[in-house]
PDB file of C-alpha atoms in Angstrom:
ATOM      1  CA  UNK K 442      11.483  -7.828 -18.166  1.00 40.00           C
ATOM      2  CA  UNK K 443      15.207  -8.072 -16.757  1.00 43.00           C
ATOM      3  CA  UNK K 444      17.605  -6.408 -14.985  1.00 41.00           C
ATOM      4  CA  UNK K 445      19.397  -5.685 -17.986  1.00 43.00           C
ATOM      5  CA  UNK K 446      16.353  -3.974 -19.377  1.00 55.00           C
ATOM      6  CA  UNK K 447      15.613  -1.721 -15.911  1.00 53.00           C
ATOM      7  CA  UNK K 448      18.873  -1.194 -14.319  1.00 58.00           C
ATOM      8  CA  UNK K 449      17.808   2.062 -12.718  1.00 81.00           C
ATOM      9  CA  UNK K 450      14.176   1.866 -11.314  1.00 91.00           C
ATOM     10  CA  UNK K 451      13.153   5.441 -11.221  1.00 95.00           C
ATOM     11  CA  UNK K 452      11.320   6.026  -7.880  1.00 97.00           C
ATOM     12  CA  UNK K 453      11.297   8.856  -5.618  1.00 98.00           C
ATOM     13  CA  UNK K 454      10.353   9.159  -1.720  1.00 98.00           C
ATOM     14  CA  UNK K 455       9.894  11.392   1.262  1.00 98.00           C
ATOM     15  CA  UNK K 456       8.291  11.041   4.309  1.00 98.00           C
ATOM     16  CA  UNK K 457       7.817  13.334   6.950  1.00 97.00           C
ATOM     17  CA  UNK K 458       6.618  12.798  10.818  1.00 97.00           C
ATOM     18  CA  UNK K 459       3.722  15.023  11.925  1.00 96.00           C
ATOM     19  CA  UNK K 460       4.367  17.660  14.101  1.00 94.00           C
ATOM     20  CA  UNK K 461       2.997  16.552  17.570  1.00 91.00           C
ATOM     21  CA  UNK K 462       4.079  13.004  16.794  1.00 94.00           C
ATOM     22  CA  UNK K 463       7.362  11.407  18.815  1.00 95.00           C
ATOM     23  CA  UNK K 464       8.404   9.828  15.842  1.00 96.00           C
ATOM     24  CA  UNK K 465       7.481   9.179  12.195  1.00 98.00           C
ATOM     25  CA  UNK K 466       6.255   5.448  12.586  1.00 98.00           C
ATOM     26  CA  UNK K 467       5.649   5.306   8.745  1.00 98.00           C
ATOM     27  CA  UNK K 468       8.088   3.501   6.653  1.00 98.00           C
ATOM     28  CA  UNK K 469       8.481   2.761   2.518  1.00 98.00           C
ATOM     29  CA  UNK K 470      10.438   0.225   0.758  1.00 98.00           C
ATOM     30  CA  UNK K 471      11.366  -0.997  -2.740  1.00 98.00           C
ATOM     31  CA  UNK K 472      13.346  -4.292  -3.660  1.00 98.00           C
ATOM     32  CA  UNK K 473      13.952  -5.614  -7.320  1.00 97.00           C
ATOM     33  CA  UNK K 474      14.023  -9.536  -7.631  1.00 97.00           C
ATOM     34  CA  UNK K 475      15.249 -11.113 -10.838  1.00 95.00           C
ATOM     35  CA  UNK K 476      14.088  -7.648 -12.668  1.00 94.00           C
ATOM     36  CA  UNK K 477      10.548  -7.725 -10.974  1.00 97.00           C
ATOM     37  CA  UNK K 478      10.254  -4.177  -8.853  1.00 98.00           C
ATOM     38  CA  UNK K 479       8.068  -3.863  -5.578  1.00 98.00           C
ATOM     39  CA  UNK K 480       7.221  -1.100  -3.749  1.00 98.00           C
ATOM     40  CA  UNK K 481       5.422  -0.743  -0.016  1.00 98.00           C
ATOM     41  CA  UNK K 482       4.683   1.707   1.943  1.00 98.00           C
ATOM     42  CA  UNK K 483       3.368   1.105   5.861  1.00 98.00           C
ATOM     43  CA  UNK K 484       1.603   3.582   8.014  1.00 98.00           C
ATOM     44  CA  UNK K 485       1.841   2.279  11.460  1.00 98.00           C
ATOM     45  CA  UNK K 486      -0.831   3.048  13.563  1.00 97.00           C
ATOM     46  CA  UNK K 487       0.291   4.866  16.655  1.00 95.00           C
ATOM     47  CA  UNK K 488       3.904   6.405  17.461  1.00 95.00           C
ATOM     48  CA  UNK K 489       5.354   3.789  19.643  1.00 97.00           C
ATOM     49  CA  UNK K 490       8.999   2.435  18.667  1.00 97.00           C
ATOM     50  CA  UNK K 491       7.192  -0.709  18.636  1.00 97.00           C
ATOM     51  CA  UNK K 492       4.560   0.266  15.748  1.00 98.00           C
ATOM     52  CA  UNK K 493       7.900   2.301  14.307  1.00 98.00           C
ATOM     53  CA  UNK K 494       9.997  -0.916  14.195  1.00 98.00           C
ATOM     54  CA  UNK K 495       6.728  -3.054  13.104  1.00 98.00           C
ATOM     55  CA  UNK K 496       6.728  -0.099  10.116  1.00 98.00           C
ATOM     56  CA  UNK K 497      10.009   0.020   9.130  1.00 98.00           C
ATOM     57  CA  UNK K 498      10.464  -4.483   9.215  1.00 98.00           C
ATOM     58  CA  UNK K 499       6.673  -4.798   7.130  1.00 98.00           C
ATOM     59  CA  UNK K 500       7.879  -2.322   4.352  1.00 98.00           C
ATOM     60  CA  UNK K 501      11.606  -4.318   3.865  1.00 98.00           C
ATOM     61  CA  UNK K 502       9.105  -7.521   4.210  1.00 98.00           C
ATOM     62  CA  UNK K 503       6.681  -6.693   1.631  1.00 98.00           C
ATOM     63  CA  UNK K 504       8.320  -5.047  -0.990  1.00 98.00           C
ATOM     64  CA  UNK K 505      10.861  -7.994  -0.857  1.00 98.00           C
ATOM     65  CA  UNK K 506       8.204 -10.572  -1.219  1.00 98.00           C
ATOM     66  CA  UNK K 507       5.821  -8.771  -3.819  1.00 98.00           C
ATOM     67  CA  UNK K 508       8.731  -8.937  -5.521  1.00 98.00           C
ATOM     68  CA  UNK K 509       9.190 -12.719  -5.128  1.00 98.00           C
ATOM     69  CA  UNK K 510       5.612 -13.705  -5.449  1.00 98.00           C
ATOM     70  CA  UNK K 511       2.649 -10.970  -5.465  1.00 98.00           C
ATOM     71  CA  UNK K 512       1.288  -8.293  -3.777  1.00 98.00           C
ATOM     72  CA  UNK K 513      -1.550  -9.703  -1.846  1.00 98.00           C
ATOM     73  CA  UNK K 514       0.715 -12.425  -0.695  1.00 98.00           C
ATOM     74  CA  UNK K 515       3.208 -10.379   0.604  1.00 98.00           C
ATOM     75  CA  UNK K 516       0.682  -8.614   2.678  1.00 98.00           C
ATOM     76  CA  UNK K 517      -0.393 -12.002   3.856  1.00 98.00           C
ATOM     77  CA  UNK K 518       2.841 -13.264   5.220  1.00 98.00           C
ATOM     78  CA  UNK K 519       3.882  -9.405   6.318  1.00 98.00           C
ATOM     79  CA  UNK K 520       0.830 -10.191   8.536  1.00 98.00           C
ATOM     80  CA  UNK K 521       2.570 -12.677  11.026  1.00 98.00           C
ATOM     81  CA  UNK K 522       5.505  -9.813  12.088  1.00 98.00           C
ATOM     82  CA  UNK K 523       2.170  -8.617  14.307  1.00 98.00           C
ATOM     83  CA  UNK K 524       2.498 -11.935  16.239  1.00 96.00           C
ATOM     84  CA  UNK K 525       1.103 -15.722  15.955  1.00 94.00           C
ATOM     85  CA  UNK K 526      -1.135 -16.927  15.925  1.00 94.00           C
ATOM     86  CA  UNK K 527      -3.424 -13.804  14.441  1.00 95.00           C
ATOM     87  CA  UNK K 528      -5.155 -11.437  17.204  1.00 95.00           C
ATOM     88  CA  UNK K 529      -7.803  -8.605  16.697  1.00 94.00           C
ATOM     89  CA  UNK K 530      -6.208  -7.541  20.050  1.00 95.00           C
ATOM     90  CA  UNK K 531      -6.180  -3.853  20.132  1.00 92.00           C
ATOM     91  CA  UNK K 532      -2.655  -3.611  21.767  1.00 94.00           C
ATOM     92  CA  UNK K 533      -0.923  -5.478  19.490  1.00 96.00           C
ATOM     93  CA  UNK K 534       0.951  -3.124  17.162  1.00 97.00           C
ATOM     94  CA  UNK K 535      -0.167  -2.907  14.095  1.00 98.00           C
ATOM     95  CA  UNK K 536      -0.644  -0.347  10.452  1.00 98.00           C
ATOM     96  CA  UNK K 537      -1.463  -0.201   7.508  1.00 98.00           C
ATOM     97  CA  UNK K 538       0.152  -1.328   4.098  1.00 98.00           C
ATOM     98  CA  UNK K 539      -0.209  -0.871   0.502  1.00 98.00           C
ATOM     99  CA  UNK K 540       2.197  -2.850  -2.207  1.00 98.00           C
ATOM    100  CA  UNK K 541       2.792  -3.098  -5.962  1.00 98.00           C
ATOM    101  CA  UNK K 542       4.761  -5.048  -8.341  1.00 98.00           C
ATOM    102  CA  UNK K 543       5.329  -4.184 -11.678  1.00 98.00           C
ATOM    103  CA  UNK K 544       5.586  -6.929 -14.319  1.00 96.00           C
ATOM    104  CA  UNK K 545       5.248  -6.228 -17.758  1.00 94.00           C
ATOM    105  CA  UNK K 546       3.366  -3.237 -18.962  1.00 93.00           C
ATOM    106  CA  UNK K 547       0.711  -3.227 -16.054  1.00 97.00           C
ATOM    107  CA  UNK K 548       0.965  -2.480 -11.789  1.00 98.00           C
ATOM    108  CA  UNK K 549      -0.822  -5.474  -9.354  1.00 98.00           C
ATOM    109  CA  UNK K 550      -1.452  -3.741  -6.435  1.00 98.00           C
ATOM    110  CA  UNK K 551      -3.155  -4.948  -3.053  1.00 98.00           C
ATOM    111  CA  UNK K 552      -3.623  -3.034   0.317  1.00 98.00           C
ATOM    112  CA  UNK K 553      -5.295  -3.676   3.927  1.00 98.00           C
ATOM    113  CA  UNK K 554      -5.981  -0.378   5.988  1.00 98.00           C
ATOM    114  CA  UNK K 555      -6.525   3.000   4.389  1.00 98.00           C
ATOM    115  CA  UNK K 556      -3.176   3.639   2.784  1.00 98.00           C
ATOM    116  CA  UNK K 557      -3.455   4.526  -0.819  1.00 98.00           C
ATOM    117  CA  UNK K 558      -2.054   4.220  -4.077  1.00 98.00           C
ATOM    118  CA  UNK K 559      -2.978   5.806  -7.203  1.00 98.00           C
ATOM    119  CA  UNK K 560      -2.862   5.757 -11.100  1.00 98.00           C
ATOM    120  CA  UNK K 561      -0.964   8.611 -13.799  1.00 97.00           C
ATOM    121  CA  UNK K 562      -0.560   7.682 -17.546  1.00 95.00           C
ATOM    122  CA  UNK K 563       1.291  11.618 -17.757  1.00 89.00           C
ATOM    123  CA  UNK K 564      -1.254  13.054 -20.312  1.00 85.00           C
ATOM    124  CA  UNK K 565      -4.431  14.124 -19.924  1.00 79.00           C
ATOM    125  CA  UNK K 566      -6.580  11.796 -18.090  1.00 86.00           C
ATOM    126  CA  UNK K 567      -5.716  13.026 -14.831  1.00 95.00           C
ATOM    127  CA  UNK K 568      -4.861  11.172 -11.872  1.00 97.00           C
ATOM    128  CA  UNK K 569      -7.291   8.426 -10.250  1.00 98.00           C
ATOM    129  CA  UNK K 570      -7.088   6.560  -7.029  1.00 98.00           C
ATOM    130  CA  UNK K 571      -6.528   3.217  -6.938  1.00 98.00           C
ATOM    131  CA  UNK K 572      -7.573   2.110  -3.677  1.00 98.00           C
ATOM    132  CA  UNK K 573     -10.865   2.174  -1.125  1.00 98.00           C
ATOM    133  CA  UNK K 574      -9.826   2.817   1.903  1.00 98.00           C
ATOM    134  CA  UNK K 575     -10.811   0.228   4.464  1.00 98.00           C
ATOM    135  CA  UNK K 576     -12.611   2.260   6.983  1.00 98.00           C
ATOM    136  CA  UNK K 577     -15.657   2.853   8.740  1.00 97.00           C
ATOM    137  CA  UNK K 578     -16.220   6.285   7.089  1.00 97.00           C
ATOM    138  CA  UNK K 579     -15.702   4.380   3.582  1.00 97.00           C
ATOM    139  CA  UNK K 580     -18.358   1.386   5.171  1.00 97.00           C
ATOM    140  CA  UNK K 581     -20.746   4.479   5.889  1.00 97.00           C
ATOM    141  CA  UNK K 582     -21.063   5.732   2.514  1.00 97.00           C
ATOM    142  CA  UNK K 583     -20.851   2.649   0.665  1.00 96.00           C
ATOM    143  CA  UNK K 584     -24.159   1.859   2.887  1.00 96.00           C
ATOM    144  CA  UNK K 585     -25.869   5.483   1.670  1.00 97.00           C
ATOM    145  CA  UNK K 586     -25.028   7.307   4.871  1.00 97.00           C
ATOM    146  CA  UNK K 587     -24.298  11.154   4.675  1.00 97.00           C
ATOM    147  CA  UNK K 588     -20.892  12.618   3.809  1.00 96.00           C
ATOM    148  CA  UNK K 589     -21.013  14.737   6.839  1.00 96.00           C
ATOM    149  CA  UNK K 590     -21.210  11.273   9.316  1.00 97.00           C
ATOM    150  CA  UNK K 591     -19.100   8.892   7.215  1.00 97.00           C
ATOM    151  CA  UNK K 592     -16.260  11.935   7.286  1.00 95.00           C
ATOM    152  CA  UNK K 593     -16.043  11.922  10.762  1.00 96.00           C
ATOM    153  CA  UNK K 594     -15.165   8.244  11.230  1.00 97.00           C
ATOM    154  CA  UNK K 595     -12.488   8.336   8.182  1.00 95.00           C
ATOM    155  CA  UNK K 596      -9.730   7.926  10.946  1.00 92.00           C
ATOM    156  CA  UNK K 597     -10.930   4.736  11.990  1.00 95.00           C
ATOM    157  CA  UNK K 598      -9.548   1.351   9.810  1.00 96.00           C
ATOM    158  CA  UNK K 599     -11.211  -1.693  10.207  1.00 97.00           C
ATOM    159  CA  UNK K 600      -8.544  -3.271   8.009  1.00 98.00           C
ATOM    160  CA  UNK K 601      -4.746  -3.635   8.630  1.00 98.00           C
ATOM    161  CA  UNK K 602      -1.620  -5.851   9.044  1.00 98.00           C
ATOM    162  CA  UNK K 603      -3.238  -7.513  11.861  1.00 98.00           C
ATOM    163  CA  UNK K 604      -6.510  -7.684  10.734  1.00 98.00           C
ATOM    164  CA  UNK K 605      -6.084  -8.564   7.365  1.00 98.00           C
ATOM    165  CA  UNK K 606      -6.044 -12.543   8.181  1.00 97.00           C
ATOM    166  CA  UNK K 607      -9.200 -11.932   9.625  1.00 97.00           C
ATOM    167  CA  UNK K 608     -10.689  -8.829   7.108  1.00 97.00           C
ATOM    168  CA  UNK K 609      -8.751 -10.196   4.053  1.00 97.00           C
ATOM    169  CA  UNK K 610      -6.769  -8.184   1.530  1.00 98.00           C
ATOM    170  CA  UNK K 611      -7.851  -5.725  -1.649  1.00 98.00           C
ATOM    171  CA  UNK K 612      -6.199  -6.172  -4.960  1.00 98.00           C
ATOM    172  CA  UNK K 613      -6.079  -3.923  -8.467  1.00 98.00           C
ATOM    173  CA  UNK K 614      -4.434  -3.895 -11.241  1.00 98.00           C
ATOM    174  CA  UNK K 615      -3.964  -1.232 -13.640  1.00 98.00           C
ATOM    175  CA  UNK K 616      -1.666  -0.066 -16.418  1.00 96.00           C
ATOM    176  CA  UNK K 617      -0.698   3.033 -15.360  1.00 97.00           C
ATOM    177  CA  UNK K 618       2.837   4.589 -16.356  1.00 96.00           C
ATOM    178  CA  UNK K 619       3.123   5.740 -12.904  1.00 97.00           C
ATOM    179  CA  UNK K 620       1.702   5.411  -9.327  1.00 98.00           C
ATOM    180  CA  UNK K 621       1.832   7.256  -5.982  1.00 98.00           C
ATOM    181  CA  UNK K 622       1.883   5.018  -2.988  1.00 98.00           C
ATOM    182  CA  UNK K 623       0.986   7.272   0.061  1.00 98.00           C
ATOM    183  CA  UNK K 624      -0.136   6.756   3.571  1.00 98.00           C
ATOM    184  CA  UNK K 625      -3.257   8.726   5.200  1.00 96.00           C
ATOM    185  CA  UNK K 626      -1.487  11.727   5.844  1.00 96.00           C
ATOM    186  CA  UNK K 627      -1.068  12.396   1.870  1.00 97.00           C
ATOM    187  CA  UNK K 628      -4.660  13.864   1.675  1.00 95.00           C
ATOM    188  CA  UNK K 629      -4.453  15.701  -1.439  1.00 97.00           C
ATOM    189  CA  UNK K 630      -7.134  15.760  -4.425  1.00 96.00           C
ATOM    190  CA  UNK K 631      -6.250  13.791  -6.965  1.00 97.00           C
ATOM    191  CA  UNK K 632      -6.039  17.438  -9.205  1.00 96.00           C
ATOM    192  CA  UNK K 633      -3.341  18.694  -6.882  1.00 97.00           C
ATOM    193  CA  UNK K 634      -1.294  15.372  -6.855  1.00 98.00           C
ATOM    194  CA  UNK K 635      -1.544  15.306 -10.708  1.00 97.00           C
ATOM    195  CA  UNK K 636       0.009  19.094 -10.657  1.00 96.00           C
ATOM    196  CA  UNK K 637       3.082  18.023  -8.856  1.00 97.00           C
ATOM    197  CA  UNK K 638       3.704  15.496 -11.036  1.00 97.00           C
ATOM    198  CA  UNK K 639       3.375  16.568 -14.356  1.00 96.00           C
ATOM    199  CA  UNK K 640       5.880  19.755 -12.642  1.00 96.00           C
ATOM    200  CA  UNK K 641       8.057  17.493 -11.892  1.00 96.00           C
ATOM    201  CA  UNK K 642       7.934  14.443 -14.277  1.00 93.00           C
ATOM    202  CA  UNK K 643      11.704  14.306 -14.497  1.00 94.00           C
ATOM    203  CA  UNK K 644      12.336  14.494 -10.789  1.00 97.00           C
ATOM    204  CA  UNK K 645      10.645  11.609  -9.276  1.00 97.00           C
ATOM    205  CA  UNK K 646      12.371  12.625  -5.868  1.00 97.00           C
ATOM    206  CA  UNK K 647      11.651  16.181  -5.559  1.00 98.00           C
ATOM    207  CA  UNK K 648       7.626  15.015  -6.937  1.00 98.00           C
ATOM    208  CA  UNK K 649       7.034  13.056  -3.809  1.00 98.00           C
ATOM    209  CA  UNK K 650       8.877  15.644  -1.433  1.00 98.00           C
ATOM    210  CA  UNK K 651       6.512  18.408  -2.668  1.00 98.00           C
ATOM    211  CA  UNK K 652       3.982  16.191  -2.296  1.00 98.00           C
ATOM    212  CA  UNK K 653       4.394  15.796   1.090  1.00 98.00           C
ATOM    213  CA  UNK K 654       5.043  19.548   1.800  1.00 97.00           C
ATOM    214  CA  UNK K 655       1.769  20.109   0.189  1.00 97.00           C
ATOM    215  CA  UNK K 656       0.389  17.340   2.391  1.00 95.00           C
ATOM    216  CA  UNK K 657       1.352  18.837   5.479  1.00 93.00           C
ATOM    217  CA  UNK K 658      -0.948  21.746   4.821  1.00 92.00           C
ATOM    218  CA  UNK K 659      -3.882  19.549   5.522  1.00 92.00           C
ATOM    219  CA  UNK K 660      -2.465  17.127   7.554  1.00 93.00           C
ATOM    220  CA  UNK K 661      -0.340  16.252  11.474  1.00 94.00           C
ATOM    221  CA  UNK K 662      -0.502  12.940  10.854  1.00 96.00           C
ATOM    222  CA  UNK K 663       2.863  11.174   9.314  1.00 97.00           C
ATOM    223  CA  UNK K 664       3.261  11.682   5.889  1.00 98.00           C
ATOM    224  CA  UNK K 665       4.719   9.414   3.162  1.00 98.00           C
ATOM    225  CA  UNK K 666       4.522   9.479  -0.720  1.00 98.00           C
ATOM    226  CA  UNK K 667       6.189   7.736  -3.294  1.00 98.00           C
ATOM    227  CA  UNK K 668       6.057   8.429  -6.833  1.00 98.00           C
ATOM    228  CA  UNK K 669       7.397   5.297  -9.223  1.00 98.00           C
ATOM    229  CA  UNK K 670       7.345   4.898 -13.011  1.00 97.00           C
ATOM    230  CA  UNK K 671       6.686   1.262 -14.462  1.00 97.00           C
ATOM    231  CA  UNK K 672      10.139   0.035 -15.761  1.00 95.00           C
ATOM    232  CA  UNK K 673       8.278  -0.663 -19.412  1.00 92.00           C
ATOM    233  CA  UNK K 674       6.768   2.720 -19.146  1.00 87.00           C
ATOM    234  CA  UNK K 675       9.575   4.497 -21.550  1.00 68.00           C
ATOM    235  CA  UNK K 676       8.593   1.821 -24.128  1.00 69.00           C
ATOM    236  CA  UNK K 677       5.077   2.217 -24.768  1.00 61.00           C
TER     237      UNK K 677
END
């Protein structure tokens, strides 16, 4: 897979800050290295212009590098623009981060925190998440605890840029023609964010701005989504 092959990776973004928020401390990225695309998106956790600069630097950081190397690497070395050595220190700003790379004919993906990234193959399967979110509501039902208790502690990531040297990092792959890389604030069934994509499979752009209209609906929080095909996709 070469630039020659790809010239024109077909991604679209929007991202929106929530309405009692200062400022949208979310941030997305792409980068294509020596035809390999990445994609990131970052969800900073808080609205400081700290955590919004931390944002903005980790998505140019990790998309760059999961294109150089890998996914889970990326997020690895993203970790040190939180400060060194590593610190589980509350105040240290910090968010979470989901990344993928395409090489040929199949995603590798790899997140820390709860933002998410999932899977369309435009026919009818549907759409499917991708990712667990790293949180304590996740923790709860994984360990058989109600729905009702585990929901209300879905705002809480154990997982993140920070943490992740300590927690670790997730990784999938998956050969999905397309994927939606979102942060929390996208909380839409997977039904409803297979609706505005197959709407709008020629409009990658106007897919992920819809998608975080739609979004917005359920959520203050910041919202990001971006909807990318796989360069091969058009060749399968």
């Amino acid at each position: 897979m070469t630039m020659a092959d790809n010239p024109a990776p077909v991604i679209g973004a929007a991202s929106e800050k929530g309405p009692k928020r200062p400022l949208n401390a979310d941030a997305y990225a792409h980068h294509v290295h020596n035809g390999r695309l990445a994609v990131a998106v970052v969800d900073g956790t808080g609205s400081t212009p700290e955590v919004a600069r931390l944002a903005r630097m980790a998505a140019d950081f990790s998309a760059t590098t999961a294109a150089m190397t890998a996914p889970a690497r990326a997020i690895m070395d993203a970790s040190r623009l939180t400060g060194e050595p590593p610190t589980l220190d509350p105040s240290t700003p910090t968010g979470s981060v989901v990344v993928a790379a395409a090489w040929p004919d199949i995603w590798y993906v790899a997140w820390a925190g709860d933002a998410a990234a999932y899977g369309w193959n435009d026919d009818e399967d549907g759409v499917w998440r991708l990712t667990t979110p790293h949180t304590h509501g996740q923790l709860l039902r994984d360990q058989g605890e109600p729905e009702e208790t585990a929901r209300r502690h879905d705002h809480q990531p154990y997982n993140s840029l920070a943490a992740a040297p300590f927690v670790g990092v997730s990784a999938v792959s998956t050969e999905a023609k397309w994927i939606v890389l979102a942060s929390d604030g996208l909380r839409l069934e997977e039904s409803a964010i297979e609706a505005f994509l197959k709407e709008n499979v020629d409009n990658a752009r106007l897919a992920a701005e819809l998608l975080v209209k739609a979004g917005r609906e359920k959520s203050n929080d910041d919202t990001t989504a971006v909807v990318v095909q796989h360069p091969t996709a058009g060749r399968r």
